[in-house]
Structures are given as C-alpha cells and as structure tokens.
Amino acid sequence: MSDMSFLQALAVTKTYPGQRVAGVKRISLNIKPNKITAIIGESGSGKSTLLRLLYGLLSPDEGRVQFKGERIWGPEEKLIPGHDAMRMVTQDTDGLNVYAKVWDNIAVLMPNTDIAAKEERTTQVLQQLNVLKLADKQAIFLSGGEKQRVAIARALVTQPEVLLLDEPFNQVDTSFREGLQQDIRQVVHDTGLTVIMVSHDPAEVLSMADELIVLKDGEVIEAGHPKELYQNPQNLYTAKLLTNCNVLSQDEARQCGINTKAADVVIYPEWATPTNSWTRKDWTVKQVLFKGSYEDLLVTKDDITLRLLNDEPDKYKAGDKVHVKINRYLEF
Ligand code: ADP
Ligand code: MG
C-alpha cells in the first residue's frame, strides 16, 4: 500500500437491480490531491453513481474505496453518510435556509466554541466565493448563480479536503458560470482543496479540469489530461463528448479525399479551412452561424455536411462556392 495514495477506487462495482444492467463496473481510479478531476460521460453512464461511491453515500457490491489508505464506510456503517473530510454539492441547493441571511446560512455550520474563529472563517469563505457583499441578504432573494456560490461556501466553510460537485452549474447562466469556475480554481490553488466534478459540458471540463475521466456504460474507457484527450482521443465516444465534431463514414471520408480504412473519420471544426482562392470549389456554404469572434460554417457537398470554424467572419455567405482544405483528421 503506497502512502502516496489519496482517494482511490479499487475495482469498484455497483449494479442496480433492474431489467437492464446499470451502475459502474470494476472502476479503478487514483484521484490526485490538490487537483480538479472531472468525470464526463453521457447521461446514464454512471457519473453520479461513481461520485456517490467515492463519497461513501453508496456501498460498492465489489471492490473498495479508500481515502488515505483507509476504507470509506458506506451508509449502512455510518450514522451520517458521507466521509467527514468531504462535502458534496449538487444542482439542488439543498440545506439552504432561504429565510435566513447568507451569513447565517454559513456561520451556522461552524461550532460556537470560538466565536472569533467562526466570524473569521465565515468572512474568509464568503470572500473566496465572492459573495461577501451578499452577507446580509436573505437567501430567498439570491439569483440561481448566487445560490450556487452560497451552497459551495457552505460546503467549504468547515474546510473539507475534498469537494464533490455533481453538475452544480447547470442552472447557472453562462456568464456567471465562468466566474464561478475561475473562483473554484482559485480556491484549489490557494488552499490545496481537491475537487472531483461531474459535468457534461465540454467547455467546462476542458477549462477547469487537470484530469479527465471518461465513463461509458459504467466503465472508464480513458483518462488523462484534458488537452491530451482533446487532441488525441482513443475513442470516438470521447471525441464526441469533448467537441462538436464532424463524424464521417468511410465512404463519406473518401468523398472528401481522405483515403482511409477506418469505419469512422472525425474532423474537428478547426481542422478544416474554407478557402475561395482555389479553382476547384466543390463545397457550398449552406449556413453561416455567427458566434461573435468567429463563425461556424456549414458547408455541403453531395449528401455530406461539414461544420467548419471560420475565424474570418463575413468572408462567406450562404450559397458561396468554396474549397475545403482538411488539415487533420482522426480515424476510429
Ligand atoms: P449519470 O449520473 O451518468 O447520468 P447515474 O450514475 O445516475 O448516471 O446512473 C447510471 C445508471 O444507473 C443509469 O442507467 C441509471 O438509470 C441507473 N440508476 C441510477 N440510480 C439508480 C437506482 N437507485 N436504482 C436503479 N437504477 C439506478
Ligand atoms: Mg448524474
């Protein structure tokens, strides 16, 4: 037993009874401390089940979960489910007393034995989550994003070592989301907190995570650094989770000039460029989707449609003939 291990899953299996086998199968993981690990996978792939197993809200059928070398107790063995060094935040901001002030919602979780320490810590965590200015507001008057910040402050006030997040940003506006993601990264950096988050938003996991774990049908199919998984996914499933990519059949790929033996060929929108300077312009611009600083172009040839990233907005309009240069593709 290595003393380097922090939070580990050792061949953990949990199946739910039912017609279809569901749950997670023989998952082994080594969660690194002081990092953000993101678990991604399509709906029903076992993300929440895995998170609950790591926290001790569920007991595995087989295998075990260990925190610093010690087995985590399941709900049958522990009076208050969940490991004491961990806290979990989900979409429903449960536990929040909406009629109490933000301050009291957080301070109430601290012991009364040292009032000065209680005040200091409450202030500190409100600052970390950027909600100190809301301290005197009743929770009922908070926006969704503010409520989520307060829920995370509540989880962090007692200084857990691990924060588990189960898609907590779903109801938060995109503009608020980024700020909250940055603040959580900052807390991890400043305090040594370990975060394990479940998400299905590629932008979120790619920008936040230090480590990525990909779940499919209850199994880990690949794991690694987000940039590495994005650039070189070993599975079509992973590429589809992380990007809005073009997936071509072998026939379609050949029609695009890619000589391949693979069943599926994947082209990321940024891997193909439109140009109108070539003589052979065999693609037609079908739609231009304005994205602010860039555009997505939908171009077609025969029955094939490709989504391309165009960083020269306004250069093309629907109906234009273009040449498409494919710079890179993946084969599966
Ligand atoms: P995810 O969070 O990735 O959407 P879950 O871990 O919630 O996936 O669920 C994984 C699979 O297990 C799904 O098929 C789901 O329907 C099933 N499942 C989850 N919880 C239960 C339960 N308490 N009883 C029976 N089946 C469940
Ligand atoms: Mg879930």
Coordinates of C-alpha atoms and ligand atoms in Angstrom, one line a residue:
M1 CA 0.0 0.0 0.0
S2 CA 1.6 3.2 -1.2
D3 CA 1.4 6.1 1.2
M4 CA 1.1 8.4 -1.7
S5 CA -2.4 7.4 -2.5
F6 CA -5.1 10.0 -1.7
L7 CA -8.5 8.9 -2.8
Q8 CA -8.7 5.6 -4.6
A9 CA -11.3 3.3 -6.1
L10 CA -10.1 -0.3 -6.3
A11 CA -12.1 -2.4 -8.8
V12 CA -15.3 -0.9 -7.6
T13 CA -18.6 -2.4 -8.9
K14 CA -22.1 -1.2 -8.1
T15 CA -25.0 -2.5 -10.0
Y16 CA -28.7 -1.6 -9.6
P17 CA -31.3 -4.3 -9.8
G18 CA -33.5 -4.0 -12.9
Q19 CA -34.1 -5.2 -16.4
R20 CA -31.1 -3.5 -17.8
V21 CA -27.7 -3.9 -16.0
A22 CA -26.9 -0.4 -14.8
G23 CA -24.3 1.1 -12.5
V24 CA -20.5 1.1 -12.6
K25 CA -18.2 -1.8 -13.3
R26 CA -14.7 -2.6 -11.9
I27 CA -13.6 1.0 -11.7
S28 CA -10.1 1.7 -10.5
L29 CA -9.0 5.3 -10.0
N30 CA -6.4 7.3 -8.3
I31 CA -7.6 10.8 -7.6
K32 CA -4.7 13.2 -7.2
P33 CA -4.8 15.7 -4.3
N34 CA -4.9 19.4 -4.9
K35 CA -6.3 19.0 -8.4
I36 CA -9.6 19.2 -10.2
T37 CA -10.7 15.9 -11.6
A38 CA -13.6 15.9 -14.0
I39 CA -15.8 12.9 -14.7
I40 CA -17.6 13.1 -18.1
G41 CA -19.9 10.7 -19.9
E42 CA -23.3 10.7 -21.5
S43 CA -26.4 10.6 -19.4
G44 CA -26.8 7.3 -17.5
S45 CA -23.1 6.4 -17.9
G46 CA -22.6 6.1 -14.1
K47 CA -21.1 9.5 -13.2
S48 CA -23.3 10.2 -10.2
T49 CA -23.0 6.6 -9.0
L50 CA -19.2 6.9 -9.1
L51 CA -19.3 10.2 -7.2
R52 CA -21.6 8.7 -4.5
L53 CA -19.3 5.7 -4.2
L54 CA -16.3 7.9 -3.7
Y55 CA -18.1 9.9 -1.1
G56 CA -19.5 7.0 0.8
L57 CA -23.1 7.6 0.0
L58 CA -23.3 4.2 -1.7
S59 CA -21.6 1.0 -0.8
P60 CA -19.9 -0.9 -3.6
D61 CA -21.0 -4.5 -4.3
E62 CA -17.4 -5.4 -5.0
G63 CA -14.1 -3.6 -4.6
R64 CA -13.4 -0.8 -2.2
V65 CA -12.9 2.9 -2.0
Q66 CA -10.0 4.2 0.1
F67 CA -9.2 7.6 1.5
K68 CA -5.6 7.9 2.5
G69 CA -5.3 4.2 2.7
E70 CA -8.4 3.6 4.8
R71 CA -11.6 2.1 3.6
I72 CA -14.5 4.5 3.2
W73 CA -17.6 3.5 5.2
G74 CA -20.9 3.1 3.4
P75 CA -24.2 4.4 4.5
E76 CA -25.0 1.1 6.3
E77 CA -22.0 1.5 8.6
K78 CA -22.0 5.2 9.3
L79 CA -24.6 7.3 11.1
I80 CA -24.2 10.4 8.9
P81 CA -23.5 9.2 5.4
G82 CA -20.5 10.7 3.5
H83 CA -16.9 10.9 4.5
D84 CA -16.1 13.5 7.1
A85 CA -13.3 15.0 5.1
M86 CA -15.5 15.5 2.0
R87 CA -18.5 17.6 1.0
M88 CA -20.8 17.3 -2.0
V89 CA -22.7 20.0 -3.8
T90 CA -25.4 19.1 -6.4
Q91 CA -27.8 21.0 -8.5
D92 CA -30.4 21.4 -5.8
T93 CA -29.0 23.8 -3.3
D94 CA -30.3 21.6 -0.5
G95 CA -29.9 22.6 3.0
L96 CA -30.0 26.3 2.3
N97 CA -32.4 28.1 4.7
V98 CA -34.0 30.5 2.3
Y99 CA -35.4 32.7 5.1
A100 CA -32.0 33.2 6.8
K101 CA -29.3 35.6 5.7
V102 CA -26.4 34.4 3.7
W103 CA -24.1 35.0 6.6
D104 CA -26.2 32.8 9.0
N105 CA -26.5 30.1 6.4
I106 CA -22.8 29.7 6.5
A107 CA -21.9 30.6 10.1
V108 CA -24.5 28.1 11.4
L109 CA -22.2 25.2 10.3
M110 CA -19.3 26.4 12.5
P111 CA -19.1 25.5 16.2
N112 CA -19.9 28.1 18.7
T113 CA -16.9 27.3 20.8
D114 CA -14.8 30.0 19.3
I115 CA -16.9 33.0 18.1
A116 CA -13.9 34.9 16.7
A117 CA -12.8 32.0 14.6
K118 CA -16.3 31.4 13.4
E119 CA -16.6 35.0 12.2
E120 CA -13.2 34.9 10.6
R121 CA -13.8 31.7 8.8
T122 CA -17.3 32.8 7.6
T123 CA -15.8 36.0 6.2
Q124 CA -13.0 34.2 4.5
V125 CA -15.2 31.6 2.7
L126 CA -17.6 34.3 1.6
Q127 CA -14.7 36.2 0.2
Q128 CA -13.3 33.1 -1.6
L129 CA -16.7 32.6 -3.3
N130 CA -17.1 36.3 -4.0
V131 CA -20.3 36.7 -2.0
L132 CA -19.2 38.7 1.0
K133 CA -21.3 41.6 -0.3
L134 CA -24.4 39.4 -0.1
A135 CA -23.8 38.5 3.6
D136 CA -26.9 40.4 4.9
K137 CA -29.2 39.3 2.1
Q138 CA -31.9 36.7 2.7
A139 CA -31.1 33.6 0.7
I140 CA -34.6 33.7 -0.9
F141 CA -33.6 36.9 -2.8
L142 CA -30.5 35.4 -4.4
S143 CA -30.2 34.5 -8.1
G144 CA -29.5 30.9 -9.2
G145 CA -25.8 31.6 -9.6
E146 CA -25.6 33.3 -6.2
K147 CA -27.4 30.5 -4.5
Q148 CA -24.9 28.0 -6.0
R149 CA -22.0 30.1 -4.7
V150 CA -23.5 30.1 -1.3
A151 CA -24.0 26.4 -1.4
I152 CA -20.4 25.9 -2.3
A153 CA -19.3 28.3 0.5
R154 CA -21.4 26.2 2.9
A155 CA -19.7 23.1 1.7
L156 CA -16.2 24.7 2.2
V157 CA -16.7 26.5 5.5
T158 CA -15.6 23.5 7.6
Q159 CA -12.6 23.1 5.4
P160 CA -13.1 19.7 3.8
E161 CA -10.2 18.1 1.9
V162 CA -12.4 17.0 -1.0
L163 CA -15.3 18.9 -2.7
L164 CA -17.5 16.8 -4.9
L165 CA -19.6 18.6 -7.5
D166 CA -22.4 16.8 -9.3
E167 CA -23.3 19.1 -12.3
P168 CA -23.8 22.0 -9.9
F169 CA -23.6 24.7 -12.6
N170 CA -26.4 23.5 -14.8
Q171 CA -28.9 26.2 -13.6
V172 CA -26.3 28.9 -13.6
D173 CA -26.2 31.4 -16.5
T174 CA -23.2 31.0 -18.8
S175 CA -21.9 34.4 -17.9
F176 CA -21.9 33.6 -14.1
R177 CA -20.6 30.1 -14.7
E178 CA -17.2 31.2 -15.9
G179 CA -16.6 33.4 -12.9
L180 CA -17.6 30.6 -10.6
Q181 CA -15.3 28.1 -12.4
Q182 CA -12.4 30.6 -12.0
D183 CA -13.2 31.1 -8.3
I184 CA -13.2 27.4 -7.7
R185 CA -9.9 27.0 -9.5
Q186 CA -8.5 29.8 -7.3
V187 CA -9.7 28.1 -4.1
V188 CA -8.0 24.9 -5.3
H189 CA -4.8 26.8 -6.0
D190 CA -4.8 28.8 -2.7
T191 CA -6.0 26.1 -0.2
G192 CA -5.0 22.7 -1.6
L193 CA -8.6 21.6 -1.9
T194 CA -9.2 18.6 -4.1
V195 CA -12.2 18.8 -6.4
I196 CA -14.0 16.0 -8.2
M197 CA -16.6 17.2 -10.6
V198 CA -19.2 15.6 -12.8
S199 CA -20.1 17.6 -15.9
H200 CA -21.3 17.0 -19.4
D201 CA -20.3 20.5 -20.6
P202 CA -17.1 20.2 -22.7
A203 CA -16.2 23.9 -22.3
E204 CA -16.4 23.5 -18.6
V205 CA -14.3 20.3 -18.2
L206 CA -11.7 21.5 -20.7
S207 CA -11.1 24.8 -19.0
M208 CA -11.4 23.6 -15.4
A209 CA -10.0 20.1 -15.1
D210 CA -6.5 19.0 -14.5
E211 CA -7.5 15.4 -15.0
L212 CA -10.3 13.9 -17.1
I213 CA -12.0 10.6 -16.6
V214 CA -14.3 9.3 -19.4
L215 CA -17.2 7.0 -18.4
K216 CA -19.1 4.9 -20.8
D217 CA -21.8 2.4 -19.7
G218 CA -20.3 2.3 -16.2
E219 CA -16.7 1.8 -17.3
V220 CA -13.7 4.1 -17.5
I221 CA -12.8 4.0 -21.2
E222 CA -10.0 6.5 -21.0
A223 CA -8.4 9.1 -18.7
G224 CA -5.8 11.8 -18.8
H225 CA -5.0 15.4 -19.2
P226 CA -7.9 17.3 -20.9
K227 CA -5.6 18.7 -23.7
E228 CA -4.2 15.3 -24.4
L229 CA -7.7 13.7 -24.5
Y230 CA -9.0 16.5 -26.7
Q231 CA -6.1 16.3 -29.2
N232 CA -5.8 12.5 -29.3
P233 CA -8.9 10.8 -28.1
Q234 CA -8.6 7.0 -28.2
N235 CA -12.4 6.6 -28.7
L236 CA -14.9 8.2 -31.0
Y237 CA -17.2 8.5 -27.9
T238 CA -14.6 10.8 -26.2
A239 CA -14.2 13.0 -29.3
K240 CA -18.0 13.4 -29.5
L241 CA -18.2 14.3 -25.8
L242 CA -15.5 16.9 -26.0
T243 CA -16.2 18.5 -29.3
N244 CA -18.9 19.3 -31.7
C245 CA -17.0 17.3 -34.3
N246 CA -17.8 16.0 -37.8
V247 CA -18.1 12.3 -38.0
L248 CA -17.8 10.8 -41.5
S249 CA -18.4 7.2 -42.6
Q250 CA -15.6 5.6 -44.6
D251 CA -17.5 6.4 -47.9
E252 CA -18.1 10.0 -46.9
A253 CA -14.4 10.4 -45.9
R254 CA -13.3 9.1 -49.3
Q255 CA -15.6 11.5 -51.0
C256 CA -13.8 14.2 -49.1
G257 CA -10.5 13.0 -50.4
I258 CA -9.4 11.0 -47.3
N259 CA -8.2 7.6 -48.2
T260 CA -9.0 5.5 -45.2
K261 CA -9.7 2.0 -44.0
A262 CA -11.3 3.3 -40.8
A263 CA -15.1 2.9 -40.2
D264 CA -15.3 6.5 -38.8
V265 CA -13.3 9.6 -39.6
V266 CA -13.5 12.6 -37.3
I267 CA -12.8 16.1 -38.3
Y268 CA -12.9 18.9 -35.7
P269 CA -14.4 22.2 -36.9
E270 CA -11.0 23.8 -36.5
W271 CA -9.2 21.2 -38.5
A272 CA -10.7 22.1 -41.9
T273 CA -10.5 25.5 -43.5
P274 CA -12.6 27.0 -46.2
T275 CA -10.9 29.0 -49.0
N276 CA -12.1 30.7 -52.1
S277 CA -8.8 31.0 -53.8
W278 CA -8.8 27.6 -55.3
T279 CA -10.2 26.8 -58.7
R280 CA -11.9 23.6 -57.6
K281 CA -14.6 24.9 -55.3
D282 CA -16.7 21.8 -54.8
W283 CA -18.4 22.7 -51.5
T284 CA -21.3 25.1 -51.0
V285 CA -21.8 27.2 -47.9
K286 CA -25.2 26.2 -46.5
Q287 CA -25.3 28.3 -43.3
V288 CA -23.2 30.8 -41.5
L289 CA -23.6 30.7 -37.7
F290 CA -22.4 33.8 -36.1
K291 CA -20.5 33.2 -32.8
G292 CA -19.2 36.6 -32.0
S293 CA -15.4 36.5 -32.6
Y294 CA -15.7 33.6 -35.1
E295 CA -18.3 31.8 -37.3
D296 CA -19.3 28.2 -37.8
L297 CA -19.8 27.5 -41.4
L298 CA -22.0 24.6 -42.5
V299 CA -20.8 23.5 -45.9
T300 CA -22.2 20.7 -48.1
K301 CA -21.1 18.5 -51.0
D302 CA -23.4 15.8 -52.2
D303 CA -25.0 14.5 -49.0
I304 CA -22.2 15.4 -46.8
T305 CA -22.3 18.4 -44.4
L306 CA -19.3 19.7 -42.5
R307 CA -19.1 22.2 -39.7
L308 CA -16.1 24.4 -40.1
L309 CA -14.6 27.1 -37.9
N310 CA -14.1 30.3 -39.7
D311 CA -12.1 33.0 -38.0
E312 CA -12.6 35.5 -40.8
P313 CA -16.2 36.5 -40.1
D314 CA -18.3 37.9 -43.0
K315 CA -16.0 36.4 -45.6
Y316 CA -18.6 33.9 -46.8
K317 CA -22.3 33.9 -47.2
A318 CA -24.9 31.1 -47.8
G319 CA -24.7 29.9 -51.4
D320 CA -20.9 30.7 -51.9
K321 CA -18.8 28.0 -53.5
V322 CA -15.6 27.2 -51.6
H323 CA -12.8 24.8 -51.5
V324 CA -12.3 22.9 -48.2
K325 CA -8.8 22.1 -47.0
I326 CA -8.7 19.3 -44.4
N327 CA -5.6 19.7 -42.3
R328 CA -6.1 16.9 -39.8
Y329 CA -8.5 14.0 -39.0
L330 CA -8.8 11.1 -36.7
E331 CA -9.6 7.5 -37.6
F332 CA -11.6 5.1 -35.5
Ligands
ADP1 P1 -25.2 9.7 -14.7 O1 -25.0 10.4 -13.5 O2 -24.0 9.5 -15.6 O3 -26.3 10.2 -15.6 P2 -26.1 7.6 -12.9 O4 -24.9 7.2 -12.1 O5 -27.1 8.5 -12.3 O6 -25.6 8.2 -14.3 O7 -26.9 6.3 -13.4 C1 -26.2 5.2 -14.0 C2 -27.2 4.1 -14.4 O8 -27.8 3.5 -13.2 C3 -28.4 4.7 -15.2 O9 -28.8 3.8 -16.1 C4 -29.5 4.9 -14.1 O10 -30.8 4.7 -14.6 C5 -29.2 3.7 -13.2 N1 -29.5 4.1 -11.8 C6 -29.1 5.1 -11.1 N2 -29.5 5.1 -9.8 C7 -30.4 4.0 -9.7 C8 -31.1 3.4 -8.7 N3 -31.2 4.0 -7.5 N4 -31.9 2.3 -9.0 C9 -31.8 1.8 -10.2 N5 -31.1 2.2 -11.2 C10 -30.4 3.4 -11.0
MG2 MG -25.9 12.2 -12.8

